[in-house]
Amino acid sequence: MEIDNNVKRDEVAKLVVELMEGGKGKEIRKNVIELKNKALEACTSSCGSSMNERTDDELSEHEMPSPPRAPGGPSKKSQNCSVVRCFLFELLFFLLSSIMIRIGLFGKILCRKSSPLSDGIRCPKAETEEPPGEREPTERHSYHLVDPSPWPISGSLGALATTVGGLPVFMLWTSGAASLLCFDEYPKLLEKGLMPLKDLSYVANGYLDTVLDCIPAMPGIRLKDIPPFIRYINPGDEYITQFFCSQLDKSKSASAFFFNTFDELDCEILDASSLKFPPCYSIGPLHLLENKIVDKSLALFKCNLWKEDIECVKWLDLREPSSVIYVNFGSITVMTSQQLVEFGWGLAKSSYSFLWIIRPDLVIGESAVLPPELLDEIRGRGLLANWCPQEQVLNHSSIGGFLTHSGWNSTLESISCGVPMICWPFFGDQQPNCWMCCNKWGVSMEIDNNVTSDEVRKLVIELMKGEKGNLMRKKVVEWKNKAKEACTFPYGSSVANMKKIVHLMQTSTT
């Protein structure tokens, strides 16, 4: 039954009563049970309508990329698959249902076969946590839905493929490489008594400035620079960290790890990771490798979770070189309305032109709307859009800087395009990515989590015309050139590593 768009409480009450105890409700219930049974029949065997018939030839030389859960995962996994397919293989590509729907709206599918999968994880109940013993069958469920392929390529959270059928598995870490070591050292943080935080006051009393000496290749990194869900407060929040760490332990039985980075950028991190994990290879930046594919039919897979507004590129065409600050906080970062306004006034007071991507769901619990007086202030030099073709924007000559959430895709794309950054990390791997950008690579400055318009204004001006901004610009151009070298055929380091991985796949046995 349908409720009218102009919803009224009386109508809602009547329909609820009818649904629960009325004659029409009983008829609806009978119909939906019939559909439920037909759905179950469709999925009960390989002869069901939901299981495509496949010949042995079709399954003989496939890799099976497992489903990525993080928002940036599908993009990098699809680019990896484009590159791997260019080298050798046919592909079977599996995505979570929620991601598959979004890609179906705004993307193109490269693979001959692509299938949606269940997330495979039940969230813990509000009051009680599922015992680990009850969790594992659910975690394994997705891998029982498909025939095993010779060489699964598993995503950052897809380590379970390593335990199914004894398959040789190759792990693609789609996050920043530094975050792998942060997660792996979590047990030591517990042993040292650094985690969990005692109470909420520890977030603001300077405790998070504690320097950690247990994370390899990252001297000087602080508690505030590691992924936030490692430094939890509520014991009930430990679930996600325990799950992640359990996956990392399982992933250590994989045949190899590979990362969307390049040797020059992350050599110390990769060397340290290789001592704790299977052999680690850099095969990025994947978007640069993908751009070098000669057969453009292999580069059709696009994983946009939002519809791109290409009009913003025309707006950039009218701007002077290096005169625009690009602002984008990624696919799922959220903020308060006050933080939105602080960013807005900071950009306005900087006097620089800016392109600001404001998703409809950017603000927590309400629409992302700027006050009228701020819109009047930025009129003519500030362009607001829902989404954009980011790589094209970062490559545009008018872009002089990038205000970012430090997601790994955005970070690596900015480095590859030679654009310095201002970082406002939100969650996941973004904190260690920010730390690497500011302290290791010299290409960024960080905004405090308690953002103020004055701080935004000062950092934008420093980035665009200050001495530190000029040093960052020179440094990021150096990294840009090294990224290009890594992806140069046939002898770039990432190209050579990709060939090694293909050879490992060919010589692996079940």
PDB file of C-alpha atoms in Angstrom, residues 69-290:
ATOM      1  CA  ARG A  69      33.760  -2.309   1.740  1.00  0.00           C
ATOM      2  CA  ALA A  70      35.422   1.098   2.009  1.00  0.00           C
ATOM      3  CA  PRO A  71      34.139   3.836  -0.335  1.00  0.00           C
ATOM      4  CA  GLY A  72      37.482   4.235  -2.093  1.00  0.00           C
ATOM      5  CA  GLY A  73      37.934   0.480  -2.498  1.00  0.00           C
ATOM      6  CA  PRO A  74      35.794  -0.114  -5.599  1.00  0.00           C
ATOM      7  CA  SER A  75      37.574   2.602  -7.549  1.00  0.00           C
ATOM      8  CA  LYS A  76      41.077   1.254  -6.960  1.00  0.00           C
ATOM      9  CA  LYS A  77      40.020  -2.390  -7.284  1.00  0.00           C
ATOM     10  CA  SER A  78      38.417  -1.659 -10.636  1.00  0.00           C
ATOM     11  CA  GLN A  79      41.556   0.143 -11.821  1.00  0.00           C
ATOM     12  CA  ASN A  80      43.654  -2.779 -10.629  1.00  0.00           C
ATOM     13  CA  CYS A  81      41.409  -5.173 -12.538  1.00  0.00           C
ATOM     14  CA  SER A  82      41.692  -3.074 -15.704  1.00  0.00           C
ATOM     15  CA  VAL A  83      45.481  -3.217 -15.443  1.00  0.00           C
ATOM     16  CA  VAL A  84      45.634  -6.943 -14.572  1.00  0.00           C
ATOM     17  CA  ARG A  85      43.276  -7.804 -17.406  1.00  0.00           C
ATOM     18  CA  CYS A  86      45.523  -5.830 -19.755  1.00  0.00           C
ATOM     19  CA  PHE A  87      48.440  -8.010 -18.650  1.00  0.00           C
ATOM     20  CA  LEU A  88      46.745 -11.385 -18.899  1.00  0.00           C
ATOM     21  CA  PHE A  89      43.446 -12.335 -17.379  1.00  0.00           C
ATOM     22  CA  GLU A  90      39.708 -12.510 -17.802  1.00  0.00           C
ATOM     23  CA  LEU A  91      37.865 -11.240 -14.739  1.00  0.00           C
ATOM     24  CA  LEU A  92      35.060 -12.172 -12.442  1.00  0.00           C
ATOM     25  CA  PHE A  93      34.246  -9.102 -10.367  1.00  0.00           C
ATOM     26  CA  PHE A  94      32.236  -9.255  -7.143  1.00  0.00           C
ATOM     27  CA  LEU A  95      30.875  -6.167  -5.402  1.00  0.00           C
ATOM     28  CA  LEU A  96      28.718  -5.628  -2.357  1.00  0.00           C
ATOM     29  CA  SER A  97      25.089  -5.093  -3.274  1.00  0.00           C
ATOM     30  CA  SER A  98      24.967  -1.545  -1.892  1.00  0.00           C
ATOM     31  CA  ILE A  99      28.029  -0.556  -3.933  1.00  0.00           C
ATOM     32  CA  MET A 100      26.778  -2.366  -7.041  1.00  0.00           C
ATOM     33  CA  ILE A 101      23.563  -0.343  -7.050  1.00  0.00           C
ATOM     34  CA  ARG A 102      25.435   2.971  -6.887  1.00  0.00           C
ATOM     35  CA  ILE A 103      27.896   1.965  -9.613  1.00  0.00           C
ATOM     36  CA  GLY A 104      25.002   0.832 -11.772  1.00  0.00           C
ATOM     37  CA  LEU A 105      23.649   4.366 -11.602  1.00  0.00           C
ATOM     38  CA  PHE A 106      26.832   6.297 -12.310  1.00  0.00           C
ATOM     39  CA  GLY A 107      29.439   3.847 -13.663  1.00  0.00           C
ATOM     40  CA  LYS A 108      30.271   1.436 -16.460  1.00  0.00           C
ATOM     41  CA  ILE A 109      31.019  -2.255 -16.056  1.00  0.00           C
ATOM     42  CA  LEU A 110      34.162  -3.675 -17.621  1.00  0.00           C
ATOM     43  CA  CYS A 111      33.820  -7.300 -16.626  1.00  0.00           C
ATOM     44  CA  ARG A 112      32.023  -9.969 -18.615  1.00  0.00           C
ATOM     45  CA  LYS A 113      30.557 -11.207 -15.342  1.00  0.00           C
ATOM     46  CA  SER A 114      29.869  -9.011 -12.329  1.00  0.00           C
ATOM     47  CA  SER A 115      27.851 -10.177  -9.351  1.00  0.00           C
ATOM     48  CA  PRO A 116      26.520  -8.481  -6.223  1.00  0.00           C
ATOM     49  CA  LEU A 117      27.301 -10.170  -2.916  1.00  0.00           C
ATOM     50  CA  SER A 118      25.994  -9.845   0.603  1.00  0.00           C
ATOM     51  CA  ASP A 119      28.238  -7.838   2.926  1.00  0.00           C
ATOM     52  CA  GLY A 120      28.702 -11.118   4.808  1.00  0.00           C
ATOM     53  CA  ILE A 121      28.786  -9.459   8.214  1.00  0.00           C
ATOM     54  CA  ARG A 122      25.995  -8.956  10.719  1.00  0.00           C
ATOM     55  CA  CYS A 123      26.375  -5.821  12.805  1.00  0.00           C
ATOM     56  CA  PRO A 124      26.419  -6.453  16.556  1.00  0.00           C
ATOM     57  CA  LYS A 125      23.170  -5.881  18.393  1.00  0.00           C
ATOM     58  CA  ALA A 126      22.791  -2.694  20.390  1.00  0.00           C
ATOM     59  CA  GLU A 127      23.135  -4.399  23.770  1.00  0.00           C
ATOM     60  CA  THR A 128      25.055  -7.607  23.131  1.00  0.00           C
ATOM     61  CA  GLU A 129      27.909  -8.460  20.834  1.00  0.00           C
ATOM     62  CA  GLU A 130      27.868 -11.580  18.701  1.00  0.00           C
ATOM     63  CA  PRO A 131      30.332 -14.164  19.987  1.00  0.00           C
ATOM     64  CA  PRO A 132      33.236 -14.712  17.555  1.00  0.00           C
ATOM     65  CA  GLY A 133      32.088 -18.293  17.005  1.00  0.00           C
ATOM     66  CA  GLU A 134      28.753 -17.086  15.639  1.00  0.00           C
ATOM     67  CA  ARG A 135      30.401 -14.437  13.494  1.00  0.00           C
ATOM     68  CA  GLU A 136      32.651 -16.637  11.366  1.00  0.00           C
ATOM     69  CA  PRO A 137      29.972 -18.528   9.372  1.00  0.00           C
ATOM     70  CA  THR A 138      28.488 -15.180   8.390  1.00  0.00           C
ATOM     71  CA  GLU A 139      31.897 -13.831   7.405  1.00  0.00           C
ATOM     72  CA  ARG A 140      32.509 -16.888   5.245  1.00  0.00           C
ATOM     73  CA  HIS A 141      29.095 -16.795   3.586  1.00  0.00           C
ATOM     74  CA  SER A 142      29.993 -14.678   0.578  1.00  0.00           C
ATOM     75  CA  TYR A 143      32.767 -17.021  -0.462  1.00  0.00           C
ATOM     76  CA  HIS A 144      30.427 -20.022  -0.526  1.00  0.00           C
ATOM     77  CA  LEU A 145      28.249 -18.345  -3.133  1.00  0.00           C
ATOM     78  CA  VAL A 146      30.732 -18.654  -5.978  1.00  0.00           C
ATOM     79  CA  ASP A 147      32.880 -21.345  -7.524  1.00  0.00           C
ATOM     80  CA  PRO A 148      36.488 -20.772  -6.455  1.00  0.00           C
ATOM     81  CA  SER A 149      38.738 -19.187  -9.064  1.00  0.00           C
ATOM     82  CA  PRO A 150      42.425 -19.958  -9.439  1.00  0.00           C
ATOM     83  CA  TRP A 151      43.763 -16.643  -8.098  1.00  0.00           C
ATOM     84  CA  PRO A 152      41.476 -14.575  -5.875  1.00  0.00           C
ATOM     85  CA  ILE A 153      42.531 -10.960  -5.471  1.00  0.00           C
ATOM     86  CA  SER A 154      41.157  -9.966  -2.088  1.00  0.00           C
ATOM     87  CA  GLY A 155      40.505  -6.448  -0.847  1.00  0.00           C
ATOM     88  CA  SER A 156      41.666  -4.852   2.383  1.00  0.00           C
ATOM     89  CA  LEU A 157      38.930  -6.582   4.407  1.00  0.00           C
ATOM     90  CA  GLY A 158      38.660  -9.692   2.262  1.00  0.00           C
ATOM     91  CA  ALA A 159      41.189 -11.832   4.065  1.00  0.00           C
ATOM     92  CA  LEU A 160      38.661 -14.609   4.509  1.00  0.00           C
ATOM     93  CA  ALA A 161      39.364 -15.760   0.971  1.00  0.00           C
ATOM     94  CA  THR A 162      42.677 -17.044   2.293  1.00  0.00           C
ATOM     95  CA  THR A 163      40.850 -19.640   4.391  1.00  0.00           C
ATOM     96  CA  VAL A 164      38.449 -20.951   1.780  1.00  0.00           C
ATOM     97  CA  GLY A 165      39.506 -24.015  -0.175  1.00  0.00           C
ATOM     98  CA  GLY A 166      43.223 -23.447   0.313  1.00  0.00           C
ATOM     99  CA  LEU A 167      43.304 -20.990  -2.590  1.00  0.00           C
ATOM    100  CA  PRO A 168      46.431 -18.933  -3.265  1.00  0.00           C
ATOM    101  CA  VAL A 169      45.303 -15.380  -2.553  1.00  0.00           C
ATOM    102  CA  PHE A 170      46.794 -12.010  -3.442  1.00  0.00           C
ATOM    103  CA  MET A 171      45.819  -9.136  -1.162  1.00  0.00           C
ATOM    104  CA  LEU A 172      45.200  -5.683  -2.635  1.00  0.00           C
ATOM    105  CA  TRP A 173      45.462  -3.049   0.122  1.00  0.00           C
ATOM    106  CA  THR A 174      43.431  -0.115  -1.212  1.00  0.00           C
ATOM    107  CA  SER A 175      44.155   2.168   1.759  1.00  0.00           C
ATOM    108  CA  GLY A 176      47.384   4.020   2.455  1.00  0.00           C
ATOM    109  CA  ALA A 177      50.232   1.591   3.128  1.00  0.00           C
ATOM    110  CA  ALA A 178      51.037   3.226   6.490  1.00  0.00           C
ATOM    111  CA  SER A 179      47.661   2.239   7.917  1.00  0.00           C
ATOM    112  CA  LEU A 180      48.518  -1.468   7.574  1.00  0.00           C
ATOM    113  CA  LEU A 181      51.304  -1.124  10.129  1.00  0.00           C
ATOM    114  CA  CYS A 182      49.081   0.950  12.427  1.00  0.00           C
ATOM    115  CA  PHE A 183      46.454  -1.787  12.512  1.00  0.00           C
ATOM    116  CA  ASP A 184      49.050  -4.507  12.965  1.00  0.00           C
ATOM    117  CA  GLU A 185      50.469  -2.796  16.058  1.00  0.00           C
ATOM    118  CA  TYR A 186      47.088  -2.543  17.800  1.00  0.00           C
ATOM    119  CA  PRO A 187      47.823  -5.484  20.197  1.00  0.00           C
ATOM    120  CA  LYS A 188      50.975  -3.679  21.387  1.00  0.00           C
ATOM    121  CA  LEU A 189      48.938  -0.561  22.154  1.00  0.00           C
ATOM    122  CA  LEU A 190      46.711  -2.727  24.341  1.00  0.00           C
ATOM    123  CA  GLU A 191      49.728  -4.311  26.066  1.00  0.00           C
ATOM    124  CA  LYS A 192      51.186  -0.876  26.827  1.00  0.00           C
ATOM    125  CA  GLY A 193      47.887   0.271  28.321  1.00  0.00           C
ATOM    126  CA  LEU A 194      47.496   3.048  25.752  1.00  0.00           C
ATOM    127  CA  MET A 195      44.139   1.686  24.612  1.00  0.00           C
ATOM    128  CA  PRO A 196      41.288   1.975  25.192  1.00  0.00           C
ATOM    129  CA  LEU A 197      41.033   5.643  26.186  1.00  0.00           C
ATOM    130  CA  LYS A 198      39.894   6.010  29.787  1.00  0.00           C
ATOM    131  CA  ASP A 199      37.097   8.490  29.035  1.00  0.00           C
ATOM    132  CA  LEU A 200      36.087  11.313  26.695  1.00  0.00           C
ATOM    133  CA  SER A 201      38.383  13.822  28.413  1.00  0.00           C
ATOM    134  CA  TYR A 202      41.386  11.980  26.946  1.00  0.00           C
ATOM    135  CA  VAL A 203      40.407  13.237  23.487  1.00  0.00           C
ATOM    136  CA  ALA A 204      41.028  16.872  24.428  1.00  0.00           C
ATOM    137  CA  ASN A 205      43.496  16.831  27.349  1.00  0.00           C
ATOM    138  CA  GLY A 206      46.645  16.313  25.276  1.00  0.00           C
ATOM    139  CA  TYR A 207      46.802  12.537  25.756  1.00  0.00           C
ATOM    140  CA  LEU A 208      46.447  11.953  22.001  1.00  0.00           C
ATOM    141  CA  ASP A 209      49.749  13.809  21.494  1.00  0.00           C
ATOM    142  CA  THR A 210      51.517  10.803  23.071  1.00  0.00           C
ATOM    143  CA  VAL A 211      54.314   9.710  20.718  1.00  0.00           C
ATOM    144  CA  LEU A 212      54.315   6.015  19.795  1.00  0.00           C
ATOM    145  CA  ASP A 213      57.567   4.076  19.540  1.00  0.00           C
ATOM    146  CA  CYS A 214      56.082   0.733  18.478  1.00  0.00           C
ATOM    147  CA  ILE A 215      55.098   1.467  14.857  1.00  0.00           C
ATOM    148  CA  PRO A 216      57.940   0.737  12.400  1.00  0.00           C
ATOM    149  CA  ALA A 217      59.068   3.291   9.792  1.00  0.00           C
ATOM    150  CA  MET A 218      56.998   6.072  11.391  1.00  0.00           C
ATOM    151  CA  PRO A 219      59.115   7.705  14.113  1.00  0.00           C
ATOM    152  CA  GLY A 220      57.281  10.521  15.860  1.00  0.00           C
ATOM    153  CA  ILE A 221      53.764   9.377  14.985  1.00  0.00           C
ATOM    154  CA  ARG A 222      51.257  10.163  17.751  1.00  0.00           C
ATOM    155  CA  LEU A 223      48.085   8.518  19.008  1.00  0.00           C
ATOM    156  CA  LYS A 224      46.048  11.175  17.197  1.00  0.00           C
ATOM    157  CA  ASP A 225      47.682  10.120  13.902  1.00  0.00           C
ATOM    158  CA  ILE A 226      46.498   6.499  13.937  1.00  0.00           C
ATOM    159  CA  PRO A 227      43.067   5.343  12.667  1.00  0.00           C
ATOM    160  CA  PRO A 228      40.363   6.614  15.064  1.00  0.00           C
ATOM    161  CA  PHE A 229      38.595   3.319  15.613  1.00  0.00           C
ATOM    162  CA  ILE A 230      41.824   1.919  17.094  1.00  0.00           C
ATOM    163  CA  ARG A 231      41.724   4.626  19.799  1.00  0.00           C
ATOM    164  CA  TYR A 232      38.195   3.928  20.961  1.00  0.00           C
ATOM    165  CA  ILE A 233      36.641   4.850  24.334  1.00  0.00           C
ATOM    166  CA  ASN A 234      33.537   2.683  24.715  1.00  0.00           C
ATOM    167  CA  PRO A 235      34.518  -1.008  25.148  1.00  0.00           C
ATOM    168  CA  GLY A 236      31.580  -1.896  22.895  1.00  0.00           C
ATOM    169  CA  ASP A 237      33.345  -0.106  20.038  1.00  0.00           C
ATOM    170  CA  GLU A 238      36.188  -2.623  20.145  1.00  0.00           C
ATOM    171  CA  TYR A 239      34.220  -4.909  17.807  1.00  0.00           C
ATOM    172  CA  ILE A 240      35.305  -3.251  14.552  1.00  0.00           C
ATOM    173  CA  THR A 241      38.970  -3.124  15.611  1.00  0.00           C
ATOM    174  CA  GLN A 242      38.985  -6.775  16.690  1.00  0.00           C
ATOM    175  CA  PHE A 243      37.332  -7.794  13.440  1.00  0.00           C
ATOM    176  CA  PHE A 244      39.825  -5.817  11.372  1.00  0.00           C
ATOM    177  CA  CYS A 245      42.811  -7.216  13.235  1.00  0.00           C
ATOM    178  CA  SER A 246      41.496 -10.771  12.919  1.00  0.00           C
ATOM    179  CA  GLN A 247      41.317 -10.256   9.165  1.00  0.00           C
ATOM    180  CA  LEU A 248      44.881  -8.968   9.117  1.00  0.00           C
ATOM    181  CA  ASP A 249      46.087 -12.073  10.935  1.00  0.00           C
ATOM    182  CA  LYS A 250      44.343 -14.299   8.386  1.00  0.00           C
ATOM    183  CA  SER A 251      45.760 -12.258   5.527  1.00  0.00           C
ATOM    184  CA  LYS A 252      49.298 -13.167   6.586  1.00  0.00           C
ATOM    185  CA  SER A 253      48.787 -16.535   4.890  1.00  0.00           C
ATOM    186  CA  ALA A 254      48.273 -14.815   1.517  1.00  0.00           C
ATOM    187  CA  SER A 255      50.772 -15.306  -1.293  1.00  0.00           C
ATOM    188  CA  ALA A 256      51.544 -11.592  -1.601  1.00  0.00           C
ATOM    189  CA  PHE A 257      50.326  -8.105  -0.762  1.00  0.00           C
ATOM    190  CA  PHE A 258      50.199  -5.309  -3.259  1.00  0.00           C
ATOM    191  CA  PHE A 259      49.549  -1.641  -2.704  1.00  0.00           C
ATOM    192  CA  ASN A 260      48.305   1.291  -4.727  1.00  0.00           C
ATOM    193  CA  THR A 261      51.497   3.283  -4.222  1.00  0.00           C
ATOM    194  CA  PHE A 262      55.006   3.405  -5.701  1.00  0.00           C
ATOM    195  CA  ASP A 263      58.398   2.380  -4.343  1.00  0.00           C
ATOM    196  CA  GLU A 264      59.917   5.851  -4.023  1.00  0.00           C
ATOM    197  CA  LEU A 265      56.980   7.153  -1.986  1.00  0.00           C
ATOM    198  CA  ASP A 266      56.513   4.268   0.469  1.00  0.00           C
ATOM    199  CA  CYS A 267      59.744   2.255   0.363  1.00  0.00           C
ATOM    200  CA  GLU A 268      60.297   2.314   4.157  1.00  0.00           C
ATOM    201  CA  ILE A 269      56.693   1.343   4.882  1.00  0.00           C
ATOM    202  CA  LEU A 270      56.782  -1.483   2.329  1.00  0.00           C
ATOM    203  CA  ASP A 271      60.092  -2.806   3.666  1.00  0.00           C
ATOM    204  CA  ALA A 272      58.734  -2.827   7.225  1.00  0.00           C
ATOM    205  CA  SER A 273      55.492  -4.457   6.076  1.00  0.00           C
ATOM    206  CA  SER A 274      57.368  -7.216   4.242  1.00  0.00           C
ATOM    207  CA  LEU A 275      58.932  -8.254   7.567  1.00  0.00           C
ATOM    208  CA  LYS A 276      55.489  -8.833   9.089  1.00  0.00           C
ATOM    209  CA  PHE A 277      53.374  -9.837   6.099  1.00  0.00           C
ATOM    210  CA  PRO A 278      53.837 -11.778   2.853  1.00  0.00           C
ATOM    211  CA  PRO A 279      55.995 -10.094   0.180  1.00  0.00           C
ATOM    212  CA  CYS A 280      54.737  -6.546  -0.431  1.00  0.00           C
ATOM    213  CA  TYR A 281      54.700  -4.932  -3.876  1.00  0.00           C
ATOM    214  CA  SER A 282      53.818  -1.442  -5.027  1.00  0.00           C
ATOM    215  CA  ILE A 283      51.777  -1.338  -8.246  1.00  0.00           C
ATOM    216  CA  GLY A 284      50.617   2.269  -8.376  1.00  0.00           C
ATOM    217  CA  PRO A 285      49.471   4.851  -8.853  1.00  0.00           C
ATOM    218  CA  LEU A 286      46.855   2.615 -10.476  1.00  0.00           C
ATOM    219  CA  HIS A 287      45.092   5.492 -12.216  1.00  0.00           C
ATOM    220  CA  LEU A 288      48.351   6.341 -14.014  1.00  0.00           C
ATOM    221  CA  LEU A 289      48.847   2.719 -15.076  1.00  0.00           C
ATOM    222  CA  GLU A 290      45.242   2.541 -16.218  1.00  0.00           C
TER     223      GLU A 290
END
